[in-house]
CSV table of C-alpha atoms in Angstrom, one decimal:
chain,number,residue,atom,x,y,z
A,553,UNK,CA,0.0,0.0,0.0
A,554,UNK,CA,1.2,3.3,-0.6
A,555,UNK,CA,2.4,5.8,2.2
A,556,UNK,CA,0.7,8.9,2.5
A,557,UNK,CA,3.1,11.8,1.7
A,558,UNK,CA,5.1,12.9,4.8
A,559,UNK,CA,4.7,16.5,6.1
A,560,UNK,CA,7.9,18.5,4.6
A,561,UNK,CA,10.8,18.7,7.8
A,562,UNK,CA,12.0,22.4,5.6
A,563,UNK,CA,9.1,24.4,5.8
A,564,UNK,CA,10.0,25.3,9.4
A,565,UNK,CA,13.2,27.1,7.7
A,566,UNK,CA,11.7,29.6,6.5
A,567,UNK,CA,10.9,31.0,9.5
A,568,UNK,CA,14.7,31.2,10.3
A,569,UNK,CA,16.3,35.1,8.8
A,570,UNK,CA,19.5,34.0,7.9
A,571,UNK,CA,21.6,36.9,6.1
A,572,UNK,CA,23.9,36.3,3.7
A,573,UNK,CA,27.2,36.8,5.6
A,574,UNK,CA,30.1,35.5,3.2
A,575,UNK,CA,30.5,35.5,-0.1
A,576,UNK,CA,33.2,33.9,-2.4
A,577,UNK,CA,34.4,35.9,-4.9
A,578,UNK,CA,35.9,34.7,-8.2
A,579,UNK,CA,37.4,37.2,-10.6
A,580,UNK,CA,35.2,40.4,-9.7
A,581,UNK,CA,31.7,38.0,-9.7
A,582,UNK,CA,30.1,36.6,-6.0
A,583,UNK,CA,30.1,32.8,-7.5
A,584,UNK,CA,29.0,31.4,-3.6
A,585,UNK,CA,27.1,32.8,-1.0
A,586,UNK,CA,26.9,31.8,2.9
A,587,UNK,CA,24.0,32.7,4.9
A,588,UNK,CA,24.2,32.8,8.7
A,589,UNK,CA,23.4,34.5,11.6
A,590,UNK,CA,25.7,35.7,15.1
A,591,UNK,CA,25.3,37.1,18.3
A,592,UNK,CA,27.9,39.2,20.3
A,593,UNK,CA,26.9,39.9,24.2
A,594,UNK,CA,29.2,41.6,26.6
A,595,UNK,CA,30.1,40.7,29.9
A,596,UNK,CA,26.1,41.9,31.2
A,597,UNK,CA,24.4,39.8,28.7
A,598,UNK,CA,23.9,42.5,26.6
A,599,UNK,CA,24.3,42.5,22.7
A,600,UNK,CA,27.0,44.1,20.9
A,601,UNK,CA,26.1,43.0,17.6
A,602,UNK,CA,23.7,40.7,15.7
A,603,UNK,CA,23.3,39.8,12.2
A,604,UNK,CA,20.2,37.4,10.4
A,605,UNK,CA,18.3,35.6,13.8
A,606,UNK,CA,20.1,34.5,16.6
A,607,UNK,CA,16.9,33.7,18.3
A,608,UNK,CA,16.5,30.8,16.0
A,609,UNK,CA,17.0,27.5,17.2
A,610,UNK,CA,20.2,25.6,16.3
A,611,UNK,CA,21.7,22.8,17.2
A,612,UNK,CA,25.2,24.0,19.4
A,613,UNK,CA,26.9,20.9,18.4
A,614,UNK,CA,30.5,20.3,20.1
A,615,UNK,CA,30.2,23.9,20.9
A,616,UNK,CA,28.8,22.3,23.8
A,617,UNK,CA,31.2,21.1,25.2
A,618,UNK,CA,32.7,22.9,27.4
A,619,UNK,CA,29.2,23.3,29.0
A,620,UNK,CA,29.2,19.5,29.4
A,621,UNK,CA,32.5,19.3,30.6
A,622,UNK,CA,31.6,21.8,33.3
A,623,UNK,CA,28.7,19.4,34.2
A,624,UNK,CA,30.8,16.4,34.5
A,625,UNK,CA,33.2,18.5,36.9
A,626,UNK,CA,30.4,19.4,39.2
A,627,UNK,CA,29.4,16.0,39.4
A,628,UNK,CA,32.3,15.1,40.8
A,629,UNK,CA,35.0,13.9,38.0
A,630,UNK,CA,38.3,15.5,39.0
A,631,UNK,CA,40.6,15.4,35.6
A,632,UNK,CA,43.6,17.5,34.8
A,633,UNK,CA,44.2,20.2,33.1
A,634,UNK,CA,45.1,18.3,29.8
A,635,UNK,CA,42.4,15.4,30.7
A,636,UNK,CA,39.5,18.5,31.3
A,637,UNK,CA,41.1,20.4,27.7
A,638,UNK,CA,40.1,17.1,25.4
A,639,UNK,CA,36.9,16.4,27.4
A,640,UNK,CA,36.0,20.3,25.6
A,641,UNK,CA,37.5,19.1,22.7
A,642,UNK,CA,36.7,17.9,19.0
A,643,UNK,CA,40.8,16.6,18.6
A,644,UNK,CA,42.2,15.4,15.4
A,645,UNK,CA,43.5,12.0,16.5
A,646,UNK,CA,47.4,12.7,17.1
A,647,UNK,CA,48.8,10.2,19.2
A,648,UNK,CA,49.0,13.4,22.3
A,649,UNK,CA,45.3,13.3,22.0
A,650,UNK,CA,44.5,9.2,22.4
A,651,UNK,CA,47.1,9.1,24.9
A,652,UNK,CA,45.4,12.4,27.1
A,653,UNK,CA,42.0,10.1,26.4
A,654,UNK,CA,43.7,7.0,27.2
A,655,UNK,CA,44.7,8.3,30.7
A,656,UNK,CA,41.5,9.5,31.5
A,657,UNK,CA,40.2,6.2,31.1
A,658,UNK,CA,42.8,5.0,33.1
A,659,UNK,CA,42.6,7.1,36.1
A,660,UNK,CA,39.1,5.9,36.4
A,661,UNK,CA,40.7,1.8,35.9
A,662,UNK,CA,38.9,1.5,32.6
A,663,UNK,CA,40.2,1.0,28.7
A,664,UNK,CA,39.4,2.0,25.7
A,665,UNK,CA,36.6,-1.1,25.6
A,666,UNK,CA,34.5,1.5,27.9
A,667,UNK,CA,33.8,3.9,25.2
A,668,UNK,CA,30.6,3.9,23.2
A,669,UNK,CA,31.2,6.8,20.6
A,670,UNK,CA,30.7,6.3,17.1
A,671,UNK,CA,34.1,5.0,15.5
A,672,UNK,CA,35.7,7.1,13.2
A,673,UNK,CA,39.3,7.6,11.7
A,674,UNK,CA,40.5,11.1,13.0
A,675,UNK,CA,39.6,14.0,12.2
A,676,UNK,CA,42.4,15.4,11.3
A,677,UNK,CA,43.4,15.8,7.6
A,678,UNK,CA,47.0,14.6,8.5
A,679,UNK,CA,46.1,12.0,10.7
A,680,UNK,CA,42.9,11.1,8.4
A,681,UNK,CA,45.6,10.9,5.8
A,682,UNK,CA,47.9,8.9,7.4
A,683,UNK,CA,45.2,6.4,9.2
A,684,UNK,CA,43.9,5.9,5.3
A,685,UNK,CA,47.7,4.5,4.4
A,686,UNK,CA,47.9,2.4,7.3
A,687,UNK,CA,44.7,0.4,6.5
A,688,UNK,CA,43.5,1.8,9.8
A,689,UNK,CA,39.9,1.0,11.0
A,690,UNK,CA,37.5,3.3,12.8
A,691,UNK,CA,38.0,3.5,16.2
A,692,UNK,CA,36.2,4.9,18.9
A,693,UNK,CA,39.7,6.4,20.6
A,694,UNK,CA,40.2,8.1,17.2
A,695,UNK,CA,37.2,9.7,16.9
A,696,UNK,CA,37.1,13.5,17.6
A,697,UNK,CA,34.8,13.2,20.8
A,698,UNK,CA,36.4,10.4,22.9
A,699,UNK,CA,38.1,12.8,25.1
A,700,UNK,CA,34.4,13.8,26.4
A,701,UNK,CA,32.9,10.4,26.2
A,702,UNK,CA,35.9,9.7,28.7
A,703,UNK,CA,35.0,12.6,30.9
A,704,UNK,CA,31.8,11.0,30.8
A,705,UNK,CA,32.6,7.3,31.9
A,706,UNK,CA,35.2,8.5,34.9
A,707,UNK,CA,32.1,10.9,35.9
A,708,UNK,CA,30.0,7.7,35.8
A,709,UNK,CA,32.5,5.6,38.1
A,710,UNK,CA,32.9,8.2,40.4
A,711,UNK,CA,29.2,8.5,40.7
A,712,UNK,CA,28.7,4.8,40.5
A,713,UNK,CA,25.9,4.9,37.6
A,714,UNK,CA,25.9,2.5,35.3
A,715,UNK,CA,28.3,2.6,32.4
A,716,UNK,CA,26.6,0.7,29.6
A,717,UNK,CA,23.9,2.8,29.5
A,718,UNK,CA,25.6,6.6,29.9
A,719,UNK,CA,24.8,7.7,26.7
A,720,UNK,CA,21.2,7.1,27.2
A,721,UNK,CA,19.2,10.6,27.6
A,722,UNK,CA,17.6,9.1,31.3
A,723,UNK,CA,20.5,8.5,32.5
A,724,UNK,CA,21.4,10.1,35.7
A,725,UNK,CA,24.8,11.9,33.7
A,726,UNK,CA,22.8,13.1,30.7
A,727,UNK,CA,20.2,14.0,33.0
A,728,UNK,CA,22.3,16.4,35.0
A,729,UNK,CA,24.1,17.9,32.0
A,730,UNK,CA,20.9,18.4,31.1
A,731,UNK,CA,20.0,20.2,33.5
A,732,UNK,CA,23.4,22.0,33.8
A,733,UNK,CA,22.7,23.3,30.3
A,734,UNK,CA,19.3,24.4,31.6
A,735,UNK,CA,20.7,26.6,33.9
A,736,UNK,CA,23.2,28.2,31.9
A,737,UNK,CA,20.9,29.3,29.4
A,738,UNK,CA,18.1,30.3,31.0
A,739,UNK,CA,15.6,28.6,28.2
A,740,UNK,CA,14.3,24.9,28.8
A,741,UNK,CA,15.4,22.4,26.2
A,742,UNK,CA,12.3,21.9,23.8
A,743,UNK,CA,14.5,19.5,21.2
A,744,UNK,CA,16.4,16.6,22.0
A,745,UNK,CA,18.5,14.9,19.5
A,746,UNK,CA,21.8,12.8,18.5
A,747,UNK,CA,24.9,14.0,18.0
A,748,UNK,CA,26.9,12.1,15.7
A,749,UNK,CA,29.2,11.2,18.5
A,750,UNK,CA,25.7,9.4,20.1
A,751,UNK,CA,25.4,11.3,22.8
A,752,UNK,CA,22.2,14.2,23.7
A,753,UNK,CA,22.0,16.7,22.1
A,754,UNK,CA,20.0,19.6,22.9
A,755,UNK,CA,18.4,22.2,20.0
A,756,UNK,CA,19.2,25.7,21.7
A,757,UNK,CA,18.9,29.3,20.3
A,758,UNK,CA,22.0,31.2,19.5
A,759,UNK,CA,21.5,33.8,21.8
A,760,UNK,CA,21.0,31.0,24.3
A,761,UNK,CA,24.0,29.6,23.6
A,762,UNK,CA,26.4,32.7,23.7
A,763,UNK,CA,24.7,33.4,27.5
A,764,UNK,CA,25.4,30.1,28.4
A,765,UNK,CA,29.1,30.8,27.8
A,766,UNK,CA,28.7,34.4,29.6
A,767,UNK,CA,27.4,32.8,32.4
A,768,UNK,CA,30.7,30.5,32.3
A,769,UNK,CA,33.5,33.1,31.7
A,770,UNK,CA,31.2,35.2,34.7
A,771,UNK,CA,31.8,32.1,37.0
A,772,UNK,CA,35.3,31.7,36.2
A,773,UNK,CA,36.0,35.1,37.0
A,774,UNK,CA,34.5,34.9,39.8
A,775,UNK,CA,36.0,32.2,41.5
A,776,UNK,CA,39.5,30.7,40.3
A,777,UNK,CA,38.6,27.6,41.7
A,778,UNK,CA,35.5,27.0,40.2
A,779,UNK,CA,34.9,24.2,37.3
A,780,UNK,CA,34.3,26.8,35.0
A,781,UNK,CA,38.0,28.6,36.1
A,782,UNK,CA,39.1,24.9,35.3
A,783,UNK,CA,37.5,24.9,32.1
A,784,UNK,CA,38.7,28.4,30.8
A,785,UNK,CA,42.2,27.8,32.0
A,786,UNK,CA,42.4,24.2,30.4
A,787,UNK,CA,41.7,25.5,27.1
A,788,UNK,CA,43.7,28.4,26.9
A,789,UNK,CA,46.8,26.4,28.4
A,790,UNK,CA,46.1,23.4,26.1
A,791,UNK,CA,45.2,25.1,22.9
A,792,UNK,CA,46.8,22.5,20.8
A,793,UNK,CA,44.0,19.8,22.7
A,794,UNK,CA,41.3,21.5,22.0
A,795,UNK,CA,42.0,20.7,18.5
A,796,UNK,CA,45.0,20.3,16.7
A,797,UNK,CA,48.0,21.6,15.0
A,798,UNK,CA,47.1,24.0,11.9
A,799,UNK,CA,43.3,23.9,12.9
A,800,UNK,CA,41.9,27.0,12.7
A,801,UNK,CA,40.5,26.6,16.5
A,802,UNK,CA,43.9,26.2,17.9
A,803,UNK,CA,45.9,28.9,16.0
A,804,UNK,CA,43.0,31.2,16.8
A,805,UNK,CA,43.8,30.4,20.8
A,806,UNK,CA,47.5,30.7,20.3
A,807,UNK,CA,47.5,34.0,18.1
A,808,UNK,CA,45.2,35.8,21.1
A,809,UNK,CA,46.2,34.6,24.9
A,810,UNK,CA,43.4,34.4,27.1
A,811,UNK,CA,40.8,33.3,24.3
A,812,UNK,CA,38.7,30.5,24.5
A,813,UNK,CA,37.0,29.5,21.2
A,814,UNK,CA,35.4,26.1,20.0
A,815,UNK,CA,33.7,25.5,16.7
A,816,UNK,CA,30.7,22.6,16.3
A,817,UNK,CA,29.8,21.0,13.3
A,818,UNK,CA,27.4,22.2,10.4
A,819,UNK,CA,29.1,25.8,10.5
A,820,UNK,CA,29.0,26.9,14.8
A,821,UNK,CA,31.5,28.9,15.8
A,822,UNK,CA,31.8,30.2,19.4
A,823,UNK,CA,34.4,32.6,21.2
A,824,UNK,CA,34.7,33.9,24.8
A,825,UNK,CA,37.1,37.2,25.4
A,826,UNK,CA,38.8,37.1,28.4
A,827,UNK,CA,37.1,40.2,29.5
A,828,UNK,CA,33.8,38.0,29.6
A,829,UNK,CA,32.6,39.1,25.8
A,830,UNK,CA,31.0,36.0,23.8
A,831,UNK,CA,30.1,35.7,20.2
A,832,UNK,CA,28.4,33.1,18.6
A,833,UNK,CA,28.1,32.5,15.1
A,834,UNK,CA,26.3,29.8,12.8
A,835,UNK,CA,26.8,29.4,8.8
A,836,UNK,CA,23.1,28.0,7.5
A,837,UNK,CA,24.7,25.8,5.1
A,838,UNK,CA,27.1,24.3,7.8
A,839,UNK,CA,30.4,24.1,6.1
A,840,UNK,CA,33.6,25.4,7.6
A,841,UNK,CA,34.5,27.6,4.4
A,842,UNK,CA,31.8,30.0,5.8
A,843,UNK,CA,32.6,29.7,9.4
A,844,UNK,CA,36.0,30.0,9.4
A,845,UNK,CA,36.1,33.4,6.9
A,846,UNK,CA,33.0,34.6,9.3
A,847,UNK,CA,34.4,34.0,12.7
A,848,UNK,CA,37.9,35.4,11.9
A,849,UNK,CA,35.7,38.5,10.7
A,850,UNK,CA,33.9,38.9,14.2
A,851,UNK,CA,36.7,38.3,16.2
A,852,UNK,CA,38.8,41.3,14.4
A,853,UNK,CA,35.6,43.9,14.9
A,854,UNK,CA,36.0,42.8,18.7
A,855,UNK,CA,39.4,43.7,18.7
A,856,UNK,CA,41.1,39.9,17.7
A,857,UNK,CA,42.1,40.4,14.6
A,858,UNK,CA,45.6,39.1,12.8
A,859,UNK,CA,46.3,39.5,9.7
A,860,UNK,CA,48.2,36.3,8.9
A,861,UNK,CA,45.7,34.0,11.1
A,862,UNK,CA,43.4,35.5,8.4
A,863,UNK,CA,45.7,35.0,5.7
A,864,UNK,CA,46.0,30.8,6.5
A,865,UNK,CA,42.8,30.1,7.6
A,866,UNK,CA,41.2,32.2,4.2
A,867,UNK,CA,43.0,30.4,1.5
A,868,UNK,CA,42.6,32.5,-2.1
A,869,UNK,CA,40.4,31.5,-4.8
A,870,UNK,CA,42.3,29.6,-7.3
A,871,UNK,CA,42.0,29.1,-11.0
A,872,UNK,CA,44.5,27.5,-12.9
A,873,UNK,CA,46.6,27.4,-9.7
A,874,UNK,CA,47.0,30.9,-9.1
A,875,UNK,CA,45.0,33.3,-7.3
A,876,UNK,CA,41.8,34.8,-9.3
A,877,UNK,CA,39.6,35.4,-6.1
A,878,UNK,CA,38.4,35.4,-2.3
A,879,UNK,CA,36.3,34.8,0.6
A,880,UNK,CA,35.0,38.2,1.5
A,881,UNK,CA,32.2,39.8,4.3
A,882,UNK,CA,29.2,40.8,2.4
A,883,UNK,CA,29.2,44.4,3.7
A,884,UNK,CA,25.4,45.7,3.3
A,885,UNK,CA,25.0,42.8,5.8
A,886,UNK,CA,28.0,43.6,8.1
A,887,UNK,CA,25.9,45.0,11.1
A,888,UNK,CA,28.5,44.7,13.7
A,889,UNK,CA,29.0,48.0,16.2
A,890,UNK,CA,32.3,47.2,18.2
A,891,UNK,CA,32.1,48.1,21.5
A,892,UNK,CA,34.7,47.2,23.7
């Protein structure tokens, strides 16, 4: 028998005003076009600077992560400063990241058995590269998010909840980030989903999610003791963790001290200033082309900006192997008002 049509999952997009934000530009003529929409809040909560509609919901992706991470250190888990960097992180598989993974799995006396993210090769285009010419298989230690699904198990022994099960969204763990995430935002989570790692994930608007991160360089300040202290200091000490060498991510972290920045997948982007600023930025199409060229943008109109971070992270246009183009701001949509 035939099924009746399904209602159409898109139509709900068009209730999302994405602005075109980047354009690529090929011999004088815009040949590509990325629509998005950011956020910037100072230290109050208050916006600096929006563009298209960051009151959209998104989904934050591994920009999460540092919010999860701050909910497994409240719930007990006690990793170092490296061990707390790759639970925040999406790493590309070097052998520093599986072995910081490794010993968080260790400390809690488990192995790499424990973990129940999606296998992968790395993320990295070296170590993808490299995995590829090995004849490597998937792995679960490989992928980019076993340094939180670690996190996660020790949390779960120190807790003594169940490990099979921690991925589960009733489980006491995801429960509690949950929650966690909850507070930070100040919205409750209406969508529930799964991130390609398997665990939660939680639909969130963008203005939502660049509070959240407020709210965590606010605590840190605060109190240099505090989880989120642990978090912000992890990251910034242990750029390189965070990612990876030559990711844009890391050399962002490295060219400005102090900054803490962490990019999701399907084009999110989000940076906290060490004076408590956040921006938050996501490319509707989701690719990094856009991101990358859009996040370097914000971060220079709030007083981050380096010319040859730009430079290597916004390759030129090429046509016949030379340069006949690039990635520019579209500037009729370039709304931002720097205020510092």
């Amino acid at each position: 028998m035939t099924q009746p049509p399904q209602p159409n999952p898109v139509h709900p997009l068009s209730h999302q005003a994405h602005e075109p934000l980047v354009a690529l530009v090929r011999s004088g003529l815009v040949e590509s076009v990325h629509y998005g929409s950011w956020i910037a809040l100072d230290s109050t909560g208050e916006t600096i600077t929006s563009a298209g509609d960051p009151d959209a919901l998104i989904y934050p992706r591994s920009a999460l992560k540092p919010l999860q991470a701050f909910a497994l250190l409240t719930a007990g888990w006690d990793g170092t400063l490296e061990q707390v960097a790759l639970a925040c992180a999406s790493h590309s598989g070097t052998s520093r990241h599986c072995d910081v993974v490794t010993s968080t799995l260790r400390d809690a006396h488990l192995t790499i058995d424990a973990l129940r993210n999606t296998p992968d090769l790395p993320l990295g285009q070296n170590e993808r590269t490299e995995a590829i010419r090995a004849s490597a298989t998937p792995t679960s230690l490989a992928q980019n998010c076993s340094g939180k699904h670690a996190a996660m198990l020790a949390t779960c022994v120190h807790n003594r909840w169940d490990l099979d099960s921690y991925l589960d969204p009733t489980h006491p763990l995801q429960q509690h980030i949950r929650t966690t995430i909850e507070s930070f935002t100040g919205e409750p989570i209406t969508i529930t989903s799964v991130d390609g790692c398997g665990a939660p994930l939680f639909a969130m608007t963008l203005r939502a999610l660049a509070h959240a991160f407020t709210t965590l360089a606010t605590k840190a300040h605060t109190d240099s003791r505090s989880p989120a202290a642990n978090i912000i200091t992890a990251m910034t000490t242990h750029p390189t963790l965070v990612a990876g060498p030559g990711r844009d991510v890391t050399d962002m972290m490295v060219a400005f001290p102090g900054l803490v920045t962490k990019d999701g997948a399907e084009g999110i982007h989000i940076a906290v200033f060490p004076d408590s600023r956040v921006a938050a930025l996501k490319i509707a199409d989701g690719t990094n082309r856009g991101r990358v060229t859009a996040a370097l943008h914000l971060l220079g109109e709030l007083g981050a900006h380096d010319p040859q971070l730009t430079l290597a992270h916004t390759p030129a246009v090429l046509g016949g192997g030379q340069p006949v183009g690039h990635t520019y701001i579209i500037p009729a949509r370039d709304t931002t008002t720097t205020r510092q």
